[in-house]
Tab-separated table of C-alpha atoms in Angstrom:
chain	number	residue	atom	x	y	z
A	5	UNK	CA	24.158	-2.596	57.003
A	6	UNK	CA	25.575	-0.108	59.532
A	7	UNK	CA	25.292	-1.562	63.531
A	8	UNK	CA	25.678	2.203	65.639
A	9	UNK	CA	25.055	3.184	69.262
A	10	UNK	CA	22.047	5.850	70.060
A	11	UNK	CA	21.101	7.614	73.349
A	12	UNK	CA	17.285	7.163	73.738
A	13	UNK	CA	15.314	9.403	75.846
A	14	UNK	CA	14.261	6.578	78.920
A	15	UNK	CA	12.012	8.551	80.766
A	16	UNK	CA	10.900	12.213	81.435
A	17	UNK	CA	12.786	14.355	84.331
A	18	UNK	CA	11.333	15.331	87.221
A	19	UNK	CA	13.475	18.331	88.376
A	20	UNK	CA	17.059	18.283	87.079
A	21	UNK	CA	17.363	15.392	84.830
A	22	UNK	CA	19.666	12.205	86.310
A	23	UNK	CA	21.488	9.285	83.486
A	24	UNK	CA	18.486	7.271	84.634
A	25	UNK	CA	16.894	9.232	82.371
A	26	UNK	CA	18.837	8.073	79.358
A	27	UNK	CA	19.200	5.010	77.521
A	28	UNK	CA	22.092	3.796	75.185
A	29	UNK	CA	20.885	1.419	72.724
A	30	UNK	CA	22.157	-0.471	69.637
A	31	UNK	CA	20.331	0.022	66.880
A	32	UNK	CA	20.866	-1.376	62.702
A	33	UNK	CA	20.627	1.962	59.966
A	34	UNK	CA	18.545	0.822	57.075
A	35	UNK	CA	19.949	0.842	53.382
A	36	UNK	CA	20.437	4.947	52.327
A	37	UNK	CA	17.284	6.156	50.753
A	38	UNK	CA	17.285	8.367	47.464
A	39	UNK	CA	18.965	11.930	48.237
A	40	UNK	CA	20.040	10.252	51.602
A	41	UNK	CA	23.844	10.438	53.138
A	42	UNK	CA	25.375	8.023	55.922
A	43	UNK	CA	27.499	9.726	58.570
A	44	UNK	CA	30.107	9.708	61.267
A	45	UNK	CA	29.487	11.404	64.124
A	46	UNK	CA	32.839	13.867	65.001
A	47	UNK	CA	31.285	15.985	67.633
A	48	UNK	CA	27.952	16.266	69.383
A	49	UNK	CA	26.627	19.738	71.016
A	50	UNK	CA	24.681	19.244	73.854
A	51	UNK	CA	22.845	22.453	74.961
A	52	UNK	CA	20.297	23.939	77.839
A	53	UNK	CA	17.802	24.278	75.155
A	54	UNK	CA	18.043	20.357	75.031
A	55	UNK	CA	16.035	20.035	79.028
A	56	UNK	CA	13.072	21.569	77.494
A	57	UNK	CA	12.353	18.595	74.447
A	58	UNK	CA	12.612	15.863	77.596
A	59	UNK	CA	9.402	17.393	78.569
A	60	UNK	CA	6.027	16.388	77.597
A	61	UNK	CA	4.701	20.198	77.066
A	62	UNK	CA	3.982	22.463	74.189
A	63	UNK	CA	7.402	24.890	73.286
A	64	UNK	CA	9.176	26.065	70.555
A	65	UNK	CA	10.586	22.831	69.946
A	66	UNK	CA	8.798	19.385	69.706
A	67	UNK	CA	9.289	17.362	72.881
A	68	UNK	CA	11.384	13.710	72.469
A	69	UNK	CA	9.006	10.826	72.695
A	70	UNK	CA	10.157	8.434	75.540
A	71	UNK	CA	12.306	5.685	73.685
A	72	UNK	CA	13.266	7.131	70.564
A	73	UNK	CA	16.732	8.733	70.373
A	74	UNK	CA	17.209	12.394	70.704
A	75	UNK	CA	18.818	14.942	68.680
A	76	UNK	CA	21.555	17.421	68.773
A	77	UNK	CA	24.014	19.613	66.238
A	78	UNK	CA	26.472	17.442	65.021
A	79	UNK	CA	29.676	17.773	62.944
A	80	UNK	CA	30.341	14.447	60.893
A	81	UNK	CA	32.035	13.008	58.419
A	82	UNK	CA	30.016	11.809	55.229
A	83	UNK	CA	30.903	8.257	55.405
A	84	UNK	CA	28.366	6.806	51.799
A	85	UNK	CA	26.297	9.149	49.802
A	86	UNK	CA	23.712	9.451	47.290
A	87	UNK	CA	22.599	13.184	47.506
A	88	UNK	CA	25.037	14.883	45.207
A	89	UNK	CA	25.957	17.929	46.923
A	90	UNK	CA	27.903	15.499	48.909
A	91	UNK	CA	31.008	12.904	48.725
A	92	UNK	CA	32.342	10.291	50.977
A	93	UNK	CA	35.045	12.291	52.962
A	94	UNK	CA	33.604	15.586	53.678
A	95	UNK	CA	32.724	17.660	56.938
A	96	UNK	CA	29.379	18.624	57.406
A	97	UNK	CA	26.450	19.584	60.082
A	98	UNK	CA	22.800	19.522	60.758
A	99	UNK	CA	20.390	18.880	63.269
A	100	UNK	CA	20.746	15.089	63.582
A	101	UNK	CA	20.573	12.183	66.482
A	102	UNK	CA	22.666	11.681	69.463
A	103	UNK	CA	24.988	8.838	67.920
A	104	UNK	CA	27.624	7.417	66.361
A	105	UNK	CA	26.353	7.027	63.116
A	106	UNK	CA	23.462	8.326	61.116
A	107	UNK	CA	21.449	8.663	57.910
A	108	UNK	CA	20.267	12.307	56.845
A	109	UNK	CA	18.564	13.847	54.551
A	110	UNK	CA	21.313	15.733	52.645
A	111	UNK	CA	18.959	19.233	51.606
A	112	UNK	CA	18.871	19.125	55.466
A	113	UNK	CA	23.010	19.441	55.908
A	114	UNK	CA	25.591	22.678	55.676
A	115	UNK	CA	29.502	21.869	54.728
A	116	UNK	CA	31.329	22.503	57.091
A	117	UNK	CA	34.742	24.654	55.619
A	118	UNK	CA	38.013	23.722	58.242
A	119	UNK	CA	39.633	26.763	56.686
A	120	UNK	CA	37.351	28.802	58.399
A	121	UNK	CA	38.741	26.909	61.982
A	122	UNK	CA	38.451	24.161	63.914
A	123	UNK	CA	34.990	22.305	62.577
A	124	UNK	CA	34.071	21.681	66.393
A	125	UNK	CA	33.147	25.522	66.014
A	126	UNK	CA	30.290	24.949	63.847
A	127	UNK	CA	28.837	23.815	66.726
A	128	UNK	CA	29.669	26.837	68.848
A	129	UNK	CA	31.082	30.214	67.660
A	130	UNK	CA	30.443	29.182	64.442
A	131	UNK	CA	27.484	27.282	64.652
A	132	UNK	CA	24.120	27.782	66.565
A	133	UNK	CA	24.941	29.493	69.583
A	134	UNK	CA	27.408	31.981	67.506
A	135	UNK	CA	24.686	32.855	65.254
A	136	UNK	CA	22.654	33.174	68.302
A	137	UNK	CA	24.473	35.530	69.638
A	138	UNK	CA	24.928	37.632	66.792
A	139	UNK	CA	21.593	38.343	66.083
A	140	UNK	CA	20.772	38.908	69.528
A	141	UNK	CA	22.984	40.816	70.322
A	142	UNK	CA	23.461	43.242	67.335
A	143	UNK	CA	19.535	43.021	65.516
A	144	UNK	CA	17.327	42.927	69.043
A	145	UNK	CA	19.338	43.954	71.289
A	146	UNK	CA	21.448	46.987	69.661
A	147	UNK	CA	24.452	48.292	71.467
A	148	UNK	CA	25.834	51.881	70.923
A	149	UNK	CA	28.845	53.024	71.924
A	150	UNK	CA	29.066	54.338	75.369
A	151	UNK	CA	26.278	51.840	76.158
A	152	UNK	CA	26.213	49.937	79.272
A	153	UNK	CA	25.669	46.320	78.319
A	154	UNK	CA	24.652	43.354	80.995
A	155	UNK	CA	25.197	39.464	79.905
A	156	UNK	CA	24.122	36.639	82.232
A	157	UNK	CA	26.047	33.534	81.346
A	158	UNK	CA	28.264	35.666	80.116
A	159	UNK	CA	31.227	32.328	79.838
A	160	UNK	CA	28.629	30.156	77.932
A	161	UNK	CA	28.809	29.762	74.006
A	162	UNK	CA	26.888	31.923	73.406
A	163	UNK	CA	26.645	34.949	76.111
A	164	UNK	CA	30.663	34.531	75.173
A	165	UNK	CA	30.133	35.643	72.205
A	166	UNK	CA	27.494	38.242	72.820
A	167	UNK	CA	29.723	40.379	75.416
A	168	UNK	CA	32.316	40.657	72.877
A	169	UNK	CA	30.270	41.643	70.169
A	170	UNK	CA	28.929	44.661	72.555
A	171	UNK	CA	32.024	45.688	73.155
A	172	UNK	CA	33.420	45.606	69.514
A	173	UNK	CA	30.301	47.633	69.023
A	174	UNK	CA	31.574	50.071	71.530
A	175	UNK	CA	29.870	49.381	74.772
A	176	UNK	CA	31.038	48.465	78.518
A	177	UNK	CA	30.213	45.128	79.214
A	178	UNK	CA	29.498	43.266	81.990
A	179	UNK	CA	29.001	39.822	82.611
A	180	UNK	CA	27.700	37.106	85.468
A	181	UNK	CA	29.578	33.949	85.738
A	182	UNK	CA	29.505	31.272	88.511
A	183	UNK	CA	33.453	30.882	89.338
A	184	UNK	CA	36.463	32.855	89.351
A	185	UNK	CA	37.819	31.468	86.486
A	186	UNK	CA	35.202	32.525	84.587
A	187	UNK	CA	35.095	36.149	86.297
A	188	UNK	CA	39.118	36.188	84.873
A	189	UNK	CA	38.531	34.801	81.339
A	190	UNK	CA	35.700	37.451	80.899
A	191	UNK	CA	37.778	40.408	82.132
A	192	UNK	CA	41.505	39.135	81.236
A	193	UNK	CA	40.826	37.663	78.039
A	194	UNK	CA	37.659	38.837	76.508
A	195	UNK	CA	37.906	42.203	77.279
A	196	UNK	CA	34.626	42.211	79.618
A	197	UNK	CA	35.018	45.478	81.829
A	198	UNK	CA	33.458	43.605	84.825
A	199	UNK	CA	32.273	40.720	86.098
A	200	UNK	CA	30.431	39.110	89.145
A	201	UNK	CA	30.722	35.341	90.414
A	202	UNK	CA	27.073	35.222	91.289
A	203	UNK	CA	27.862	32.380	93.507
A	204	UNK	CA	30.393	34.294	95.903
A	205	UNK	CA	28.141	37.376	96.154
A	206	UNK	CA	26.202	37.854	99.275
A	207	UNK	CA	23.833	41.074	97.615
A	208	UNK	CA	23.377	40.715	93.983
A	209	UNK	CA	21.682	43.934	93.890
A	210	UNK	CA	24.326	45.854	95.027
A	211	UNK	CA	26.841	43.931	93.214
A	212	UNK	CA	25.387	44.727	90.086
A	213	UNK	CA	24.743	48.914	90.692
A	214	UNK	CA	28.170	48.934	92.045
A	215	UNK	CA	29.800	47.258	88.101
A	216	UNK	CA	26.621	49.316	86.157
A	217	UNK	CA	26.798	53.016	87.917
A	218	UNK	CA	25.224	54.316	84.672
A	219	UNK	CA	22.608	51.967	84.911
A	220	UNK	CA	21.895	49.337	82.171
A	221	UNK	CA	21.037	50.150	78.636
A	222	UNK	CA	21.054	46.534	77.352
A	223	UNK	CA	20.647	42.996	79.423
A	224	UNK	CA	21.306	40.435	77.337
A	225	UNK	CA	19.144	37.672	79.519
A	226	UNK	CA	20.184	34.182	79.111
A	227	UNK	CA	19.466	32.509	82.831
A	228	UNK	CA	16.418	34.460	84.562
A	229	UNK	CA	15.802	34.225	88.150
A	230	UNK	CA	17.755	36.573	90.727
A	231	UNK	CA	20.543	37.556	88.310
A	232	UNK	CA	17.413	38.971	86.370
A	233	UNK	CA	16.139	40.511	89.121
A	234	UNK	CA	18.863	42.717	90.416
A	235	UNK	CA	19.531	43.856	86.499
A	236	UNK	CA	15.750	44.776	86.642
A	237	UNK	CA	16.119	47.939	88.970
A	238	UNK	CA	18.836	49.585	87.012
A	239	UNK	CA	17.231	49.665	83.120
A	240	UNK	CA	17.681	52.844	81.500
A	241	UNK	CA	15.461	54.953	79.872
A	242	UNK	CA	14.881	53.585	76.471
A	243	UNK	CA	17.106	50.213	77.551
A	244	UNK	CA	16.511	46.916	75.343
A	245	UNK	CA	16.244	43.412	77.066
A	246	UNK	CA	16.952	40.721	75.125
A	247	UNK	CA	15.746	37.260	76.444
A	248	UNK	CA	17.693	34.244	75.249
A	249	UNK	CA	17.441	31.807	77.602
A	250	UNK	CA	16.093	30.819	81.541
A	251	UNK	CA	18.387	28.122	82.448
A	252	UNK	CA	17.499	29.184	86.156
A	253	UNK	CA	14.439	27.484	85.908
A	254	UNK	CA	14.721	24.842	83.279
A	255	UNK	CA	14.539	21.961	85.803
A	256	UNK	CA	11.799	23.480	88.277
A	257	UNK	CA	8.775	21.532	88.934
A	258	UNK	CA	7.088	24.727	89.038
A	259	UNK	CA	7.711	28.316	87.663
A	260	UNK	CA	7.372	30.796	90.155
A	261	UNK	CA	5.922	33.913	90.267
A	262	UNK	CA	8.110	36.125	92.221
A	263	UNK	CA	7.847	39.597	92.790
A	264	UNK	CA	5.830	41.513	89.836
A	265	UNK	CA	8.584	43.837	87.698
A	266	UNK	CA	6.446	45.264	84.675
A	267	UNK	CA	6.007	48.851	86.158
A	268	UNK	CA	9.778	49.416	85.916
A	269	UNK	CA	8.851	48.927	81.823
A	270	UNK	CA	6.490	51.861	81.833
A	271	UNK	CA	9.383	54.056	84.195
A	272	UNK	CA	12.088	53.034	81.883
A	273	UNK	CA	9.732	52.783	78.496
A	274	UNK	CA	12.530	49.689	77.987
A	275	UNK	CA	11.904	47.118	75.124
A	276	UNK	CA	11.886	43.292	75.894
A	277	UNK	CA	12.418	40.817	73.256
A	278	UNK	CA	12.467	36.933	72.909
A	279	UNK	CA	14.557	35.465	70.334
A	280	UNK	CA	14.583	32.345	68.803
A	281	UNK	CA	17.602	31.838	65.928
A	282	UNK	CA	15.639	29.779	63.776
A	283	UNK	CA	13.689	33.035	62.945
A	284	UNK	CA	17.319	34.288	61.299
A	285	UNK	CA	17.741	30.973	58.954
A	286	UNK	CA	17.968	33.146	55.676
A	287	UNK	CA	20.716	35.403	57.137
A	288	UNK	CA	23.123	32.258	58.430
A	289	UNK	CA	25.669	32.918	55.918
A	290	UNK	CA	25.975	36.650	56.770
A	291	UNK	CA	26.451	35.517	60.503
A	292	UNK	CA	29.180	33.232	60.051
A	293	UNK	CA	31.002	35.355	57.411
A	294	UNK	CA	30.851	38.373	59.640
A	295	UNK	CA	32.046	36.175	62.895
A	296	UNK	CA	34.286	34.084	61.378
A	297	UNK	CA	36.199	37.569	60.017
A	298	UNK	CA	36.129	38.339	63.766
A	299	UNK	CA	37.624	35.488	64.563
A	300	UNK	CA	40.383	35.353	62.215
A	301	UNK	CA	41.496	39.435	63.222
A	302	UNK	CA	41.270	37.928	66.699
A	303	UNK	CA	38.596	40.295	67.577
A	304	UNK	CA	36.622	37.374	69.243
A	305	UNK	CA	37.908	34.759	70.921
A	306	UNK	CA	36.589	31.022	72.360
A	307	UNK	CA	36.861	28.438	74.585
A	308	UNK	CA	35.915	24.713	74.310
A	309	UNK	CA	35.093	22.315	76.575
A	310	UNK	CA	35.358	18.755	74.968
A	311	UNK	CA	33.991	15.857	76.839
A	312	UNK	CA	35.602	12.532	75.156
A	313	UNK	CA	33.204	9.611	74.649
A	314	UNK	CA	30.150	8.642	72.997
A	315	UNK	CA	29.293	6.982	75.815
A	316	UNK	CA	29.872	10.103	78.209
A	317	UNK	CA	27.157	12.709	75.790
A	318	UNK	CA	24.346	12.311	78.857
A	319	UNK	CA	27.421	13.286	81.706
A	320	UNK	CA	28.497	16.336	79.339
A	321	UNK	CA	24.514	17.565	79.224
A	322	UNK	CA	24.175	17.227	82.562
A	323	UNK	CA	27.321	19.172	83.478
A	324	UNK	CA	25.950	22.316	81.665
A	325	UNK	CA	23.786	22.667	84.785
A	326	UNK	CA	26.629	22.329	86.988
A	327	UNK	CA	28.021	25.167	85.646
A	328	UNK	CA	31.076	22.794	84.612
A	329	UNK	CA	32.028	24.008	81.117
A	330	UNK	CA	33.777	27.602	80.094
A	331	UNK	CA	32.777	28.437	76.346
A	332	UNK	CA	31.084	25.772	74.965
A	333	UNK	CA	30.391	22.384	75.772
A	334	UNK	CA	30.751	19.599	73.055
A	335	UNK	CA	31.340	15.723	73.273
A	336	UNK	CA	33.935	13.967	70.786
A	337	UNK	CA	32.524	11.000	69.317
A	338	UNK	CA	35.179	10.225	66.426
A	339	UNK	CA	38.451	10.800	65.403
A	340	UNK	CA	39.574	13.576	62.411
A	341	UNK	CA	42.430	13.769	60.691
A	342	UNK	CA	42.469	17.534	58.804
C-alpha cells in the first residue's frame, strides 16, 4: 500500500480563486487493478484552462466535485506495473491527479522519449499547449507569408509557440505581454517583430494600429477583453480569428457585454474560430514530430518556469493570473535522474 499527498478541490471560487480554496490531503492508493500502472509524479502543469473545472457550470470540460482531488498533465515515472506497454522505470504522461503518486489506467498514458528534450516539455512545447498551438495556429488560423499576425499572451506556453510558428510560416508577428521582460524575450529572442506591455500602455488602440499599419490578417486570441478589442478595429479583409482562450475573464462573477463588434465581421467578411485540442487527438504524433524537429534546428525556442514543491502546485496556479510565469508554468514534484 502506497500513503501519497493529493490537492482536493475545498470549495468553489468566487472571483479569482484564493489557497482557501484548496485542500492537501493524505490519502492510501488501493492495490493496482488489471492493466493498471502506479506512478511518480515528476512534474505537474497547472494551466488557465484549470479555473474553469472549479466551477459548478456546464463547459467543455467536466467541473471538479468539491472534495475530490483535481487533475492536471503530469510527467511521471512508472514506479509498479501490470499493463504491458509499460515497465517500472519509464517516463510517461497523461491526464492524471494533482499528486505525488497515482494509479492510471495505462491505454490512457503516452511515453514520454527524453531524446526528444527535457520531459518537462511534454507538458509544454511538447505537450498540450505545443500541440495547441500548432493546430491553431497553422490548421484554423493559417498564416501566409507577408501576413500580419496578432498573439495575445503572446509569452505563455502556448501563444509562445504560436508567434513563432507564424513567423516560420512567413508572417510579421506581433505579440501582447504584461512586462518588459516579456516585450524583450518576444522581440530579442523569439523573433516577434513587435510587442506591447499592455500594462504600461495608456491607448491600446493606438498602440496596436501603430505595431499593425497593415492591419491584422490573423489574431490569434488567447485572453479576450480590451486587448481583443483594440485588435477588433484593424481585421483585414478576409482575416482569420482564432479563439484559444479568455483568461481576461476567467475569474469574473459576471461576463460582460461590452460594446457589440459583429458588424466589423460582415466589413471585413473575417472568419472566427474556437478551438479545442482534444478535437486534434488523432494527429498528436504529427504535432510533436513536426515541433520537436523545430526545436532541435532551433527554429523554436522555450522558456520554463518551474515552481519547486508539491506542496506549492495551488501558489504556481494561482500565479498564472498574476502574470508571474514567462513560457510555461510547471511545478516539480520529484526528482529525475536521465
Amino acid at each position: 500500500m502506497v500513503s501519497t499527498r493529493q490537492w482536493h478541490l475545498a470549495s468553489r471560487p468566487t472571483g479569482e480563486p484564493t489557497m482557501d480554496n484548496f485542500d492537501l490531503v493524505t490519502v492510501d492508493l488501493d492495490d493496482l487493478g488489471p492493466g493498471e500502472v502506479l506512478v511518480r509524479t515528476l512534474y505537474q502543469s497547472v494551466d488557465p484552462y484549470m479555473r474553469g473545472r472549479m466551477r459548478d457550470a456546464e463547459s467543455y470540460e467536466e467541473p471538479w466535485d468539491v472534495g475530490e482531488p483535481m487533475q492536471a498533465g503530469v510527467v511521471a515515472e512508472v514506479v509498479e506495473s501490470n499493463h504491458d506497454g509499460y515497465e517500472s522505470g519509464d517516463i510517461v504522461t497523461g491526464e492524471l491527479l494533482w499528486a505525488e503518486h497515482a494509479i492510471a489506467d495505462g491505454d490512457e498514458l503516452r511515453p514520454v522519449n527524453p531524446d526528444h528534450g527535457p520531459i518537462s516539455t511534454a507538458l509544454g512545447t511538447l505537450g498540450m499547449p505545443g500541440v495547441t498551438a500548432y493546430f491553431g495556429m497553422l490548421d484554423v488560423a493559417e498564416p501566409t507569408p507577408g501576413d500580419t499576425v496578432v498573439v495575445s499572451a503572446a509569452a505563455g506556453a502556448v501563444g509562445s509557440v504560436a508567434g513563432q510558428l507564424a513567423r516560420l510560416a512567413g508572417a510579421r508577428v506581433v505579440g501582447t505581454a504584461g512586462s518588459d521582460e516579456k516585450v524583450d524575450w518576444l522581440t530579442d529572442e523569439l523573433g516577434f517583430d513587435a510587442a506591447i506591455n499592455y500594462k504600461e500602455t495608456d491607448d491600446l488602440g493606438r498602440a496596436m494600429a501603430e505595431a499593425c499599419p497593415d492591419g491584422v490578417d490573423v489574431y490569434f486570441d488567447n485572453v479576450g477583453g480590451p486587448i481583443t478589442d483594440a485588435v477588433w478595429p484593424l481585421l483585414n479583409v478576409r482575416s482569420r480569428v482564432a479563439v484559444c482562450g479568455q483568461i481576461s475573464i476567467y475569474n469574473a462573477t459576471e461576463v460582460p457585454t461590452g460594446p457589440r463588434k459583429l458588424a466589423k465581421l460582415i466589413e471585413s467578411r473575417a472568419r472566427v474560430e474556437g478551438l479545442l485540442v482534444r478535437d486534434y487527438e488523432d494527429r498528436w504524433g504529427e504535432a510533436l514530430r513536426r515541433l520537436s524537429t523545430f526545436i532541435q534546428n532551433e527554429e523554436i525556442r522555450y522558456r520554463q518556469h518551474t515552481v519547486e514543491g508539491f506542496e506549492n502546485a495551488p501558489d504556481a496556479f494561482l500565479g498564472l493570473f498574476e502574470g508571474d510565469n514567462i513560457g510555461k508554468q510547471l511545478v516539480q514534484v520529484g526528482e529525475y535522474e536521465a
